Amino acid sequence: MFIDYLNSPTGIIEIKASEQGITNVNFVESRSDNINPNTHTTACKQQLEEYFAGELREFDLPLDAQGTEFQRQVWQQLQNIPFGASCSYQELADKLQNPKAVRAVGAANGKNPVAVIVPCHRVIGSNGTLTGYAGGLERKAWLLKHEGITLL
């Protein structure tokens, strides 16, 4: 396992990767002394820096996120939400051609191991309000504002 950290405007981000690609991008309270970067963590760190600087809108990184088939389908749909746009859990369920799976979509969204890169922060409530985020609602609000997304 390869690991590195980035100090971002929203706090410390831990980046983990395998030989195949990025496995985890998470907000953490502190850094570990066990820093062991590889080309994937270095590229991810660079692209995240560009994103936070307002220079990057679309990430181009190999991902190696582990999850169930359904979770991976949801995470793939999340990657289709463009910078500056948002959608609801219901819209995601509809795109998966499973409109009754709203809660399952929400659960899979919450298990997304690759924060920011796989933009689960772009999913909001059907009524246009801020809803849960594993990294905290303050971070989600910051990320949405950074992308120019206005909530009701």
XYZ file of N, CA and C in Angstrom:
456
model
N 0.853 -1.190 0.000
C 0.000 0.000 0.000
C 0.888 1.240 0.000
N 0.541 2.172 -0.847
C 1.267 3.441 -0.953
C 0.410 4.528 -0.332
N 1.052 5.490 0.313
C 0.296 6.508 1.040
C 1.035 7.840 1.008
N 0.261 8.922 0.908
C 0.803 10.281 0.982
C -0.309 11.186 1.506
N 0.036 12.418 1.783
C -0.905 13.364 2.369
C -0.842 14.697 1.637
N -1.947 15.414 1.704
C -2.039 16.748 1.126
C -2.724 17.661 2.138
N -2.131 18.814 2.374
C -2.805 19.846 3.166
C -3.679 20.627 2.202
N -4.988 20.563 2.397
C -5.919 21.243 1.504
C -6.634 22.349 2.263
N -7.359 23.207 1.562
C -8.147 24.247 2.237
C -9.231 23.671 3.149
N -9.552 22.390 2.970
C -10.579 21.751 3.788
C -9.999 20.786 4.817
N -8.685 20.777 4.962
C -8.042 19.905 5.943
C -7.077 18.928 5.301
N -6.582 18.023 6.123
C -5.603 17.035 5.662
C -6.310 15.937 4.880
N -5.758 15.631 3.717
C -6.290 14.558 2.886
C -5.259 13.443 2.823
N -5.725 12.237 3.113
C -4.882 11.047 3.024
C -5.161 10.376 1.684
N -4.106 10.073 0.945
C -4.211 9.453 -0.369
C -3.536 8.089 -0.302
N -4.277 7.041 -0.660
C -3.726 5.695 -0.683
C -3.867 5.127 -2.088
N -2.906 4.299 -2.456
C -2.931 3.694 -3.784
C -2.334 2.295 -3.747
N -2.738 1.517 -4.731
C -2.134 0.219 -5.006
C -1.231 0.412 -6.219
N -0.704 -0.666 -6.733
C 0.069 -0.592 -7.981
C -0.841 -0.214 -9.151
N -2.162 -0.546 -9.031
C -3.095 -0.324 -10.136
C -3.687 1.086 -10.167
N -3.812 1.736 -9.009
C -4.413 3.065 -8.998
C -4.788 3.510 -7.603
N -5.534 4.595 -7.533
C -5.946 5.200 -6.271
C -7.015 4.322 -5.616
N -6.795 3.993 -4.341
C -7.757 3.174 -3.606
C -8.578 4.004 -2.627
N -7.978 5.043 -2.052
C -8.660 5.850 -1.049
C -8.184 7.296 -1.091
N -9.140 8.214 -0.936
C -8.864 9.632 -0.718
C -9.832 10.046 0.381
N -9.289 10.339 1.561
C -10.137 10.626 2.715
C -9.614 11.822 3.504
N -10.524 12.516 4.135
C -10.149 13.578 5.060
C -9.787 12.926 6.388
N -8.656 13.327 6.962
C -8.192 12.779 8.237
C -7.813 13.919 9.173
N -7.733 13.601 10.451
C -7.378 14.601 11.460
C -5.881 14.837 11.554
N -5.079 13.807 11.250
C -3.621 13.959 11.353
C -2.934 13.028 10.361
N -1.665 13.317 10.128
C -0.856 12.511 9.229
C -0.207 11.359 9.986
N 0.026 10.290 9.295
C 0.819 9.184 9.824
C 2.275 9.445 9.443
N 3.187 8.849 10.163
C 4.607 8.962 9.799
C 4.957 8.002 8.676
N 4.019 7.151 8.331
C 4.241 6.105 7.341
C 3.932 6.617 5.930
N 4.727 7.554 5.428
C 4.532 8.095 4.080
C 5.331 7.247 3.102
N 4.657 6.760 2.082
C 5.265 5.871 1.094
C 4.596 6.136 -0.253
N 4.947 7.238 -0.936
C 4.260 7.592 -2.188
C 4.656 6.692 -3.358
N 3.806 6.668 -4.363
C 4.143 6.077 -5.656
C 3.660 7.033 -6.743
N 3.752 6.638 -7.993
C 3.366 7.549 -9.083
C 1.879 7.915 -9.006
N 1.039 6.984 -8.538
C -0.398 7.272 -8.443
C -0.695 8.298 -7.352
N -0.075 8.141 -6.170
C -0.333 9.108 -5.094
C 0.224 10.474 -5.461
N 1.362 10.482 -6.138
C 1.964 11.753 -6.551
C 1.084 12.462 -7.579
N 0.570 11.731 -8.559
C -0.322 12.324 -9.568
C -1.613 12.811 -8.919
N -2.138 12.037 -7.980
C -3.378 12.418 -7.293
C -3.161 13.698 -6.489
N -2.063 13.755 -5.776
C -1.738 14.941 -4.982
C -1.644 16.178 -5.880
N -0.982 16.034 -7.029
C -0.834 17.139 -7.978
C -2.193 17.594 -8.516
N -3.036 16.638 -8.896
C -4.340 16.998 -9.446
C -5.247 17.617 -8.377
N -5.167 17.115 -7.152
C -5.951 17.725 -6.069
C -5.494 19.161 -5.810
N -4.186 19.405 -5.841
C -3.667 20.769 -5.668
C -4.221 21.681 -6.757
N -4.246 21.195 -7.992
C -4.771 21.979 -9.112
C -6.277 22.215 -8.950
N -6.993 21.207 -8.480
C -8.435 21.349 -8.233
C -8.687 22.436 -7.191
N -7.999 22.369 -6.064
C -8.203 23.348 -4.996
C -7.752 24.751 -5.410
N -6.810 24.828 -6.352
C -6.362 26.130 -6.861
C -7.311 26.673 -7.931
N -8.327 25.907 -8.298
C -9.281 26.344 -9.312
C -8.796 26.141 -10.731
N -7.762 25.315 -10.907
C -7.162 25.100 -12.227
C -7.599 23.797 -12.886
N -8.258 22.909 -12.133
C -8.634 21.601 -12.654
C -10.105 21.339 -12.347
N -10.825 20.873 -13.347
C -12.250 20.584 -13.175
C -12.571 19.111 -13.336
N -11.677 18.352 -13.936
C -11.917 16.934 -14.195
C -10.642 16.150 -13.899
N -10.767 15.146 -13.054
C -9.618 14.338 -12.667
C -9.373 13.244 -13.702
N -8.102 12.927 -13.888
C -7.702 11.879 -14.819
C -6.709 10.983 -14.089
N -7.255 10.059 -13.309
C -6.439 9.179 -12.486
C -6.953 7.748 -12.584
N -6.062 6.763 -12.570
C -6.525 5.379 -12.509
C -7.038 5.092 -11.100
N -8.216 4.501 -11.009
C -8.814 4.197 -9.715
C -8.816 2.690 -9.473
N -8.630 2.323 -8.218
C -8.662 0.924 -7.805
C -9.485 0.806 -6.524
N -10.642 1.459 -6.520
C -11.528 1.447 -5.357
C -12.214 0.096 -5.251
N -12.262 -0.444 -4.051
C -12.855 -1.751 -3.817
C -14.260 -1.605 -3.238
N -15.194 -2.329 -3.795
C -16.570 -2.303 -3.314
C -17.389 -3.354 -4.031
N -18.662 -3.429 -3.665
C -19.556 -4.372 -4.329
C -19.834 -3.898 -5.759
N -20.409 -4.753 -6.540
C -20.760 -4.388 -7.918
C -21.701 -3.182 -7.928
N -22.703 -3.185 -7.045
C -23.640 -2.069 -6.984
C -22.929 -0.781 -6.568
N -22.070 -0.854 -5.567
C -21.326 0.338 -5.142
C -20.493 0.890 -6.286
N -19.813 0.019 -7.009
C -18.978 0.481 -8.134
C -19.835 1.123 -9.229
N -21.059 0.608 -9.447
C -21.964 1.221 -10.418
C -22.349 2.631 -9.979
N -22.647 2.783 -8.696
C -22.990 4.110 -8.171
C -21.799 5.042 -8.315
N -20.604 4.583 -7.940
C -19.408 5.437 -8.016
C -19.109 5.831 -9.458
N -19.404 4.924 -10.409
C -19.214 5.261 -11.817
C -20.173 6.373 -12.222
N -21.423 6.292 -11.773
C -22.399 7.341 -12.068
C -21.977 8.676 -11.447
N -21.390 8.628 -10.260
C -20.925 9.863 -9.624
C -19.899 10.571 -10.501
N -19.068 9.800 -11.161
C -18.030 10.391 -12.012
C -18.610 11.067 -13.252
N -19.865 10.808 -13.542
C -20.530 11.445 -14.678
C -21.156 12.786 -14.318
N -21.149 13.145 -13.027
C -21.694 14.442 -12.615
C -20.605 15.482 -12.872
N -20.811 16.402 -13.786
C -19.745 17.353 -14.130
C -19.472 18.390 -13.037
N -18.288 18.922 -13.079
C -17.887 20.025 -12.203
C -18.933 21.127 -12.309
N -19.344 21.666 -11.180
C -20.305 22.764 -11.173
C -21.752 22.326 -11.254
N -21.995 21.010 -11.265
C -23.361 20.493 -11.331
C -23.620 19.615 -10.108
N -24.881 19.379 -9.847
C -25.249 18.491 -8.749
C -26.403 17.626 -9.209
N -26.699 16.599 -8.430
C -27.874 15.779 -8.699
C -28.353 15.201 -7.378
N -29.523 14.621 -7.398
C -30.099 14.045 -6.188
C -29.862 12.537 -6.174
N -30.081 11.947 -5.005
C -30.000 10.492 -4.885
C -31.022 9.834 -5.802
N -32.209 10.434 -5.915
C -33.246 9.883 -6.790
C -32.790 9.896 -8.245
N -32.164 10.992 -8.663
C -31.666 11.067 -10.042
C -30.617 9.996 -10.304
N -29.755 9.737 -9.316
C -28.760 8.675 -9.473
C -29.430 7.312 -9.602
N -30.415 7.053 -8.742
C -31.141 5.782 -8.801
C -31.815 5.623 -10.168
N -32.386 6.707 -10.682
C -33.026 6.668 -11.999
C -32.007 6.358 -13.096
N -30.824 6.953 -13.006
C -29.778 6.707 -14.008
C -29.298 5.267 -13.980
N -29.400 4.638 -12.821
C -29.038 3.224 -12.686
C -30.205 2.309 -13.075
N -31.293 2.927 -13.555
C -32.516 2.217 -13.949
C -33.067 1.376 -12.792
N -32.971 1.960 -11.591
C -33.462 1.301 -10.388
C -34.031 2.372 -9.459
N -35.160 3.011 -9.853
C -35.680 4.164 -9.119
C -36.048 3.898 -7.663
N -36.269 2.641 -7.299
C -36.618 2.331 -5.910
C -35.381 2.153 -5.027
N -34.193 2.250 -5.608
C -32.956 2.009 -4.868
C -32.359 3.283 -4.275
N -33.189 4.272 -4.000
C -32.685 5.568 -3.511
C -31.847 5.396 -2.245
N -32.334 4.638 -1.293
C -31.588 4.454 -0.041
C -30.297 3.674 -0.277
N -30.339 2.672 -1.125
C -29.133 1.904 -1.439
C -28.104 2.788 -2.149
N -28.592 3.677 -3.015
C -27.706 4.632 -3.679
C -27.065 5.549 -2.641
N -27.862 6.021 -1.689
C -27.335 6.868 -0.621
C -26.287 6.145 0.198
N -26.529 4.876 0.515
C -25.568 4.090 1.284
C -24.278 3.888 0.498
N -24.383 3.583 -0.787
C -23.192 3.399 -1.625
C -22.427 4.711 -1.765
N -23.159 5.807 -1.889
C -22.540 7.123 -1.967
C -21.720 7.382 -0.706
N -22.274 7.025 0.445
C -21.602 7.223 1.709
C -20.380 6.335 1.903
N -20.296 5.250 1.144
C -19.150 4.331 1.230
C -18.076 4.654 0.188
N -18.273 5.707 -0.584
C -17.293 6.082 -1.595
C -15.919 6.263 -0.937
N -14.921 5.454 -1.307
C -13.610 5.570 -0.675
C -12.699 6.632 -1.294
N -13.152 7.258 -2.380
C -12.283 8.194 -3.109
C -12.951 9.569 -3.152
N -12.959 10.238 -1.996
C -13.583 11.557 -1.884
C -12.984 12.538 -2.883
N -13.752 13.503 -3.271
C -13.411 14.598 -4.194
C -13.191 14.066 -5.607
N -12.327 13.068 -5.791
C -12.050 12.516 -7.124
C -13.323 11.898 -7.697
N -13.974 11.045 -6.913
C -15.298 10.515 -7.250
C -16.260 11.427 -6.485
N -16.888 12.372 -7.178
C -17.522 13.521 -6.528
C -18.856 13.259 -5.831
N -18.813 12.484 -4.765
C -20.030 12.223 -3.997
C -20.553 13.489 -3.327
N -19.690 14.509 -3.216
C -20.132 15.785 -2.622
C -21.131 16.510 -3.523
N -21.240 16.120 -4.778
C -22.163 16.766 -5.706
C -23.581 16.225 -5.610
N -23.811 15.255 -4.731
C -25.149 14.694 -4.553
C -25.827 15.421 -3.400
N -27.001 15.964 -3.704
C -27.740 16.740 -2.709
C -29.151 16.180 -2.580
N -29.887 16.667 -1.617
C -31.258 16.219 -1.419
C -32.153 16.606 -2.588
N -33.229 15.861 -2.787
C -34.170 16.142 -3.881
C -34.755 17.539 -3.794
N -34.792 18.087 -2.576
C -35.323 19.443 -2.389
C -34.241 20.514 -2.517
N -33.045 20.127 -2.984
C -31.970 21.091 -3.220
C -31.176 21.474 -1.985
N -31.282 20.687 -0.920
C -30.581 21.022 0.317
C -29.358 20.136 0.520
N -28.513 20.602 1.405
C -27.300 19.883 1.777
C -27.677 18.635 2.566
N -27.129 17.510 2.168
C -27.371 16.254 2.882
C -26.035 15.671 3.323
N -26.055 14.561 3.995
C -24.870 13.967 4.609
C -23.651 13.853 3.720
N -22.505 13.847 4.386
C -21.219 13.706 3.705
C -20.234 13.126 4.702
N -19.571 12.049 4.328
C -18.646 11.372 5.247
C -17.547 12.306 5.739
N -17.162 13.277 4.930
C -16.118 14.226 5.318
C -16.630 15.384 6.157
N -17.933 15.422 6.411
C -18.533 16.501 7.189
C -19.242 17.502 6.301
N -20.364 18.013 6.791
C -21.169 18.948 6.001
C -20.435 20.246 5.692
N -19.554 20.697 6.593
C -18.799 21.935 6.327
C -17.911 21.757 5.103
N -17.259 20.593 5.003
C -16.407 20.322 3.838
C -17.247 20.219 2.567
N -18.385 19.543 2.671
C -19.246 19.403 1.500
C -19.694 20.779 1.018
N -20.110 21.630 1.944
C -20.541 22.985 1.580
C -19.396 23.746 0.919
N -18.180 23.599 1.456
C -17.015 24.290 0.882
C -16.769 23.803 -0.545
N -16.789 22.475 -0.753
C -16.529 21.910 -2.079
C -17.577 22.369 -3.089
N -18.841 22.372 -2.689
C -19.900 22.826 -3.591
C -19.733 24.299 -3.939
N -19.425 25.112 -2.949
C -19.213 26.542 -3.204
C -18.010 26.745 -4.116
N -16.943 25.975 -3.883
C -15.744 26.049 -4.712
C -16.065 25.767 -6.178
N -17.041 24.890 -6.397
C -17.442 24.533 -7.765
C -18.557 25.412 -8.307
N -18.990 26.395 -7.507
C -20.016 27.325 -7.972
C -21.426 26.797 -7.861
N -21.633 25.784 -7.034
C -22.954 25.199 -6.859
C -23.661 25.899 -5.706
N -24.806 26.455 -5.989
C -25.591 27.165 -4.979
C -26.735 26.275 -4.514
N -26.886 26.169 -3.216
C -27.970 25.361 -2.656
C -29.140 26.249 -2.295
N -30.296 25.639 -2.132
C -31.491 26.387 -1.735
C -31.409 26.801 -0.289
